[in-house]
mmCIF file of C-alpha atoms in Angstrom:
data_model
loop_
_atom_site.group_PDB
_atom_site.id
_atom_site.type_symbol
_atom_site.label_atom_id
_atom_site.label_comp_id
_atom_site.label_asym_id
_atom_site.label_seq_id
_atom_site.Cartn_x
_atom_site.Cartn_y
_atom_site.Cartn_z
ATOM 1 C CA GLY A 1 7.554 -0.114 -6.443
ATOM 2 C CA GLU A 2 10.027 2.827 -7.383
ATOM 3 C CA SER A 3 10.049 5.999 -5.706
ATOM 4 C CA VAL A 4 11.383 9.916 -5.446
ATOM 5 C CA GLY A 5 14.409 10.022 -2.672
ATOM 6 C CA LEU A 6 16.326 12.638 -1.604
ATOM 7 C CA HIS A 7 19.874 12.848 0.156
ATOM 8 C CA LEU A 8 19.529 15.215 2.547
ATOM 9 C CA PRO A 9 17.003 15.184 5.297
ATOM 10 C CA THR A 10 18.249 18.479 6.912
ATOM 11 C CA LEU A 11 20.103 21.272 5.586
ATOM 12 C CA SER A 12 20.949 24.895 7.597
ATOM 13 C CA VAL A 13 22.446 27.719 5.214
ATOM 14 C CA GLN A 14 23.332 31.222 6.809
ATOM 15 C CA GLU A 15 20.699 33.936 6.027
ATOM 16 C CA GLY A 16 21.758 35.377 2.324
ATOM 17 C CA ASP A 17 23.615 32.167 1.324
ATOM 18 C CA ASN A 18 22.706 30.036 -1.817
ATOM 19 C CA SER A 19 20.873 26.892 -0.998
ATOM 20 C CA ILE A 20 20.886 23.263 -2.946
ATOM 21 C CA ILE A 21 18.409 20.552 -1.670
ATOM 22 C CA ASN A 22 19.233 17.353 -3.930
ATOM 23 C CA CYS A 23 16.317 14.284 -5.365
ATOM 24 C CA ALA A 24 16.989 10.982 -6.600
ATOM 25 C CA TYR A 25 14.801 9.239 -8.774
ATOM 26 C CA SER A 26 14.172 5.698 -9.778
ATOM 27 C CA ASN A 27 11.489 5.565 -12.525
ATOM 28 C CA SER A 28 13.429 6.233 -15.361
ATOM 29 C CA ALA A 29 9.892 6.259 -17.010
ATOM 30 C CA SER A 30 9.565 9.590 -15.280
ATOM 31 C CA ASP A 31 9.326 12.584 -17.474
ATOM 32 C CA TYR A 32 7.576 15.278 -15.119
ATOM 33 C CA PHE A 33 9.122 16.939 -12.040
ATOM 34 C CA ILE A 34 7.833 19.505 -8.956
ATOM 35 C CA TRP A 35 8.836 20.595 -6.598
ATOM 36 C CA TYR A 36 6.754 21.673 -3.639
ATOM 37 C CA LYS A 37 7.404 23.760 -0.181
ATOM 38 C CA GLN A 38 5.701 22.973 3.053
ATOM 39 C CA GLU A 39 5.162 25.184 5.739
ATOM 40 C CA SER A 40 4.355 23.563 8.916
ATOM 41 C CA GLY A 41 0.767 23.096 9.372
ATOM 42 C CA LYS A 42 0.670 23.974 5.594
ATOM 43 C CA GLY A 43 -0.327 22.006 2.689
ATOM 44 C CA PRO A 44 2.509 21.894 -0.094
ATOM 45 C CA GLN A 45 3.167 24.845 -2.400
ATOM 46 C CA PHE A 46 3.537 24.317 -5.718
ATOM 47 C CA ILE A 47 7.256 25.672 -6.779
ATOM 48 C CA ILE A 48 8.679 24.979 -10.029
ATOM 49 C CA ASP A 49 8.227 22.192 -12.213
ATOM 50 C CA ILE A 50 10.415 20.754 -15.213
ATOM 51 C CA ARG A 51 9.726 18.589 -17.509
ATOM 52 C CA SER A 52 12.574 15.705 -19.501
ATOM 53 C CA ASN A 53 13.061 17.738 -22.528
ATOM 54 C CA MET A 54 14.798 19.947 -20.438
ATOM 55 C CA ASP A 55 17.720 20.529 -17.612
ATOM 56 C CA LYS A 56 17.156 23.686 -16.602
ATOM 57 C CA ARG A 57 14.051 26.025 -15.739
ATOM 58 C CA GLN A 58 14.272 29.013 -13.798
ATOM 59 C CA GLY A 59 11.913 31.374 -11.299
ATOM 60 C CA GLN A 60 12.538 33.718 -9.648
ATOM 61 C CA ARG A 61 14.831 32.904 -7.417
ATOM 62 C CA VAL A 62 14.789 28.994 -7.663
ATOM 63 C CA THR A 63 16.596 27.288 -10.479
ATOM 64 C CA VAL A 64 15.406 23.168 -11.349
ATOM 65 C CA LEU A 65 18.066 20.845 -12.706
ATOM 66 C CA LEU A 66 17.290 17.728 -14.249
ATOM 67 C CA ASN A 67 20.032 14.799 -14.975
ATOM 68 C CA LYS A 68 18.252 12.094 -16.738
ATOM 69 C CA THR A 69 21.827 10.388 -17.141
ATOM 70 C CA VAL A 70 22.252 10.084 -13.316
ATOM 71 C CA LYS A 71 18.126 10.456 -12.261
ATOM 72 C CA HIS A 72 19.324 13.485 -10.364
ATOM 73 C CA LEU A 73 16.673 16.438 -9.545
ATOM 74 C CA SER A 74 17.956 19.440 -7.637
ATOM 75 C CA LEU A 75 16.673 22.793 -6.702
ATOM 76 C CA GLN A 76 18.946 25.934 -5.710
ATOM 77 C CA ILE A 77 17.293 28.457 -3.977
ATOM 78 C CA ALA A 78 19.559 31.699 -4.581
ATOM 79 C CA ALA A 79 20.052 34.353 -1.626
ATOM 80 C CA THR A 80 18.046 32.281 1.012
ATOM 81 C CA GLN A 81 15.486 34.320 3.542
ATOM 82 C CA PRO A 82 14.221 32.710 6.881
ATOM 83 C CA GLY A 83 11.079 32.308 4.694
ATOM 84 C CA ASP A 84 12.455 29.874 2.719
ATOM 85 C CA SER A 85 12.844 28.326 5.967
ATOM 86 C CA ALA A 86 10.061 24.401 5.482
ATOM 87 C CA VAL A 87 10.276 21.204 4.412
ATOM 88 C CA TYR A 88 10.759 20.664 0.477
ATOM 89 C CA PHE A 89 9.942 18.127 -1.609
ATOM 90 C CA CYS A 90 10.323 16.708 -5.021
ATOM 91 C CA ALA A 91 7.506 15.047 -7.019
ATOM 92 C CA GLU A 92 7.345 12.982 -9.933
ATOM 93 C CA ASN A 93 5.309 11.570 -12.338
ATOM 94 C CA TYR A 94 5.076 10.358 -15.942
ATOM 95 C CA GLY A 95 2.748 10.131 -19.122
ATOM 96 C CA THR A 96 0.407 13.203 -20.114
ATOM 97 C CA GLY A 97 -3.173 14.087 -18.817
ATOM 98 C CA ARG A 98 -3.970 12.941 -14.485
ATOM 99 C CA ARG A 99 -1.691 11.384 -13.122
ATOM 100 C CA ALA A 100 -0.792 10.635 -9.591
ATOM 101 C CA LEU A 101 2.183 12.309 -8.238
ATOM 102 C CA THR A 102 5.106 9.846 -6.387
ATOM 103 C CA PHE A 103 7.086 12.153 -3.333
ATOM 104 C CA GLY A 104 10.022 11.776 -1.307
ATOM 105 C CA SER A 105 10.547 11.825 2.268
ATOM 106 C CA GLY A 106 11.293 15.589 2.256
ATOM 107 C CA THR A 107 14.300 18.106 3.074
ATOM 108 C CA ARG A 108 14.128 20.317 5.957
ATOM 109 C CA LEU A 109 15.428 23.334 5.124
ATOM 110 C CA GLN A 110 16.634 25.707 8.128
ATOM 111 C CA VAL A 111 17.953 29.227 7.456
ATOM 112 C CA GLN A 112 20.564 30.722 10.413
ATOM 113 C CA PRO A 113 19.774 34.878 10.312
ATOM 114 C CA ASP B 1 -9.546 33.740 -7.255
ATOM 115 C CA ALA B 2 -10.093 30.963 -4.367
ATOM 116 C CA GLY B 3 -7.074 28.165 -4.016
ATOM 117 C CA VAL B 4 -7.938 24.092 -3.100
ATOM 118 C CA THR B 5 -10.023 24.478 0.124
ATOM 119 C CA GLN B 6 -10.418 21.662 2.924
ATOM 120 C CA SER B 7 -12.544 20.854 5.498
ATOM 121 C CA PRO B 8 -12.578 20.506 8.258
ATOM 122 C CA THR B 9 -8.699 21.773 9.537
ATOM 123 C CA HIS B 10 -8.370 19.491 12.567
ATOM 124 C CA LEU B 11 -10.852 16.165 13.290
ATOM 125 C CA ILE B 12 -10.553 13.978 16.633
ATOM 126 C CA LYS B 13 -11.953 10.241 16.292
ATOM 127 C CA THR B 14 -12.400 7.268 18.171
ATOM 128 C CA ARG B 15 -11.161 3.870 17.021
ATOM 129 C CA GLY B 16 -14.374 2.078 14.345
ATOM 130 C CA GLN B 17 -15.495 5.328 13.668
ATOM 131 C CA GLN B 18 -16.062 6.738 10.117
ATOM 132 C CA VAL B 19 -15.134 10.178 9.115
ATOM 133 C CA THR B 20 -16.027 12.391 6.015
ATOM 134 C CA LEU B 21 -13.290 14.961 5.119
ATOM 135 C CA ARG B 22 -13.981 17.803 2.183
ATOM 136 C CA CYS B 23 -12.537 19.646 -0.621
ATOM 137 C CA SER B 24 -13.261 22.547 -3.095
ATOM 138 C CA PRO B 25 -10.821 22.340 -6.206
ATOM 139 C CA LYS B 26 -8.998 25.485 -7.584
ATOM 140 C CA SER B 27 -11.434 27.972 -10.112
ATOM 141 C CA GLY B 28 -11.072 25.797 -13.360
ATOM 142 C CA HIS B 29 -10.270 23.094 -12.209
ATOM 143 C CA ASP B 30 -11.550 19.788 -12.445
ATOM 144 C CA THR B 31 -9.607 16.624 -10.680
ATOM 145 C CA VAL B 32 -9.020 15.900 -7.745
ATOM 146 C CA SER B 33 -6.362 14.141 -6.111
ATOM 147 C CA TRP B 34 -6.571 13.044 -2.279
ATOM 148 C CA TYR B 35 -3.428 11.520 -0.376
ATOM 149 C CA GLN B 36 -1.973 11.228 2.621
ATOM 150 C CA GLN B 37 0.310 12.252 4.692
ATOM 151 C CA ALA B 38 2.032 10.796 7.971
ATOM 152 C CA LEU B 39 4.209 13.054 10.067
ATOM 153 C CA GLY B 40 7.780 13.292 8.549
ATOM 154 C CA GLN B 41 6.735 11.300 5.588
ATOM 155 C CA GLY B 42 6.186 12.528 1.881
ATOM 156 C CA PRO B 43 2.419 12.771 0.748
ATOM 157 C CA GLN B 44 1.341 8.722 -0.469
ATOM 158 C CA PHE B 45 -1.706 9.146 -3.054
ATOM 159 C CA ILE B 46 -5.020 7.734 -2.083
ATOM 160 C CA PHE B 47 -7.210 8.073 -5.006
ATOM 161 C CA GLN B 48 -7.993 10.376 -8.216
ATOM 162 C CA TYR B 49 -11.214 11.460 -9.486
ATOM 163 C CA TYR B 50 -12.545 13.240 -12.774
ATOM 164 C CA GLU B 51 -15.597 13.272 -14.533
ATOM 165 C CA GLU B 52 -17.428 11.990 -11.271
ATOM 166 C CA GLU B 53 -15.415 8.609 -11.706
ATOM 167 C CA GLU B 54 -12.369 7.385 -9.526
ATOM 168 C CA ARG B 55 -9.910 7.209 -11.973
ATOM 169 C CA GLN B 56 -6.707 6.329 -10.272
ATOM 170 C CA ARG B 57 -6.040 4.497 -6.971
ATOM 171 C CA GLY B 58 -2.923 4.268 -5.171
ATOM 172 C CA ASN B 59 -2.547 1.286 -2.379
ATOM 173 C CA PHE B 60 -4.768 2.197 -0.231
ATOM 174 C CA PRO B 61 -7.825 -0.143 1.529
ATOM 175 C CA ASP B 62 -11.322 -0.496 0.663
ATOM 176 C CA ARG B 63 -12.248 1.595 3.561
ATOM 177 C CA PHE B 64 -11.280 4.448 1.959
ATOM 178 C CA SER B 65 -13.499 5.631 -0.477
ATOM 179 C CA GLY B 66 -14.807 8.604 -2.006
ATOM 180 C CA HIS B 67 -17.345 10.733 -4.335
ATOM 181 C CA GLN B 68 -16.768 13.483 -7.128
ATOM 182 C CA PHE B 69 -20.151 16.146 -7.278
ATOM 183 C CA PRO B 70 -20.730 17.891 -10.458
ATOM 184 C CA ASN B 71 -19.333 20.812 -9.494
ATOM 185 C CA TYR B 72 -15.841 19.255 -9.238
ATOM 186 C CA SER B 73 -15.959 19.166 -5.073
ATOM 187 C CA SER B 74 -15.103 15.662 -3.213
ATOM 188 C CA GLU B 75 -15.311 13.951 -0.902
ATOM 189 C CA LEU B 76 -12.987 11.396 1.131
ATOM 190 C CA ASN B 77 -14.486 8.513 3.529
ATOM 191 C CA VAL B 78 -12.593 6.328 5.505
ATOM 192 C CA ASN B 79 -14.552 3.504 7.734
ATOM 193 C CA ALA B 80 -13.388 1.745 10.676
ATOM 194 C CA LEU B 81 -10.845 3.559 11.383
ATOM 195 C CA LEU B 82 -8.055 3.106 12.742
ATOM 196 C CA LEU B 83 -5.056 4.374 15.246
ATOM 197 C CA GLY B 84 -2.694 4.170 11.600
ATOM 198 C CA ASP B 85 -5.058 6.395 9.937
ATOM 199 C CA SER B 86 -4.246 9.346 11.918
ATOM 200 C CA ALA B 87 -2.128 12.066 9.542
ATOM 201 C CA LEU B 88 -2.523 15.074 7.325
ATOM 202 C CA TYR B 89 -5.070 14.370 4.445
ATOM 203 C CA LEU B 90 -4.421 16.570 1.512
ATOM 204 C CA CYS B 91 -6.641 17.263 -1.352
ATOM 205 C CA ALA B 92 -4.876 18.376 -4.846
ATOM 206 C CA SER B 93 -6.390 19.421 -8.094
ATOM 207 C CA SER B 94 -5.111 20.301 -11.252
ATOM 208 C CA SER B 95 -7.159 21.397 -14.721
ATOM 209 C CA LYS B 96 -9.303 20.284 -16.911
ATOM 210 C CA GLY B 97 -7.061 19.978 -20.072
ATOM 211 C CA GLY B 98 -4.345 21.319 -22.228
ATOM 212 C CA ASP B 99 -0.669 21.198 -21.306
ATOM 213 C CA ARG B 100 -0.703 21.696 -17.207
ATOM 214 C CA GLN B 101 -2.419 18.608 -16.198
ATOM 215 C CA GLU B 102 -0.109 17.474 -14.418
ATOM 216 C CA THR B 103 0.162 20.125 -12.341
ATOM 217 C CA GLN B 104 -1.528 19.787 -8.560
ATOM 218 C CA TYR B 105 -2.149 21.966 -6.317
ATOM 219 C CA PHE B 106 -2.791 21.320 -2.816
ATOM 220 C CA GLY B 107 -5.453 22.579 -0.502
ATOM 221 C CA PRO B 108 -4.084 23.767 3.636
ATOM 222 C CA GLY B 109 -4.860 19.985 4.253
ATOM 223 C CA THR B 110 -6.868 17.485 6.969
ATOM 224 C CA ARG B 111 -4.973 16.780 10.121
ATOM 225 C CA LEU B 112 -7.053 13.656 11.665
ATOM 226 C CA LEU B 113 -6.152 12.061 14.720
ATOM 227 C CA VAL B 114 -7.219 8.709 16.053
ATOM 228 C CA LEU B 115 -7.448 7.954 19.739
#
């Protein structure tokens, strides 16, 4: 079946730099996307979401970009901090209402002091 | 406002045994989904409950079953445990209705080790 995947398994950045985490999806019917952050030993934490009728959405220090033409999603973290070190997952589903999420394998973000 | 809670936090079982994991959804949520997360991988959807019935199911065998109670809490049962069932089991809840039913919020998970 179709699934969400990620380009880079590990990303290492310097504290204070901006981070960009990428995600490719293959299901053209997907219309809702979520980024989660998962710290060691914890459950995934919701960061930001975006629907397919948008191409950009901003939160606090985070921006999600959606390019439907190439089926690509990215998460930008501004002024990366040590507390941002974690594994980041993108997840997708389609349709309205209650739906299962399909996750990729994740990208580990390491922030160097 | 309590988030999603799960119990126990850790569990050790032997092959062939049965296990029950529990989840209480976030306040105001009525839908509970269960996911299995193997080490180094993303969560895999097991099934989803609302209105006390299983509504969707992922590619998991019948050894995996569940239940939802009138207070929206849920249980995940796994029978005849295999070594490969060792994983982090995550519960996620979502809201009753409106625009954001898709947004799922996760609990801390139950780490199951099968020996």
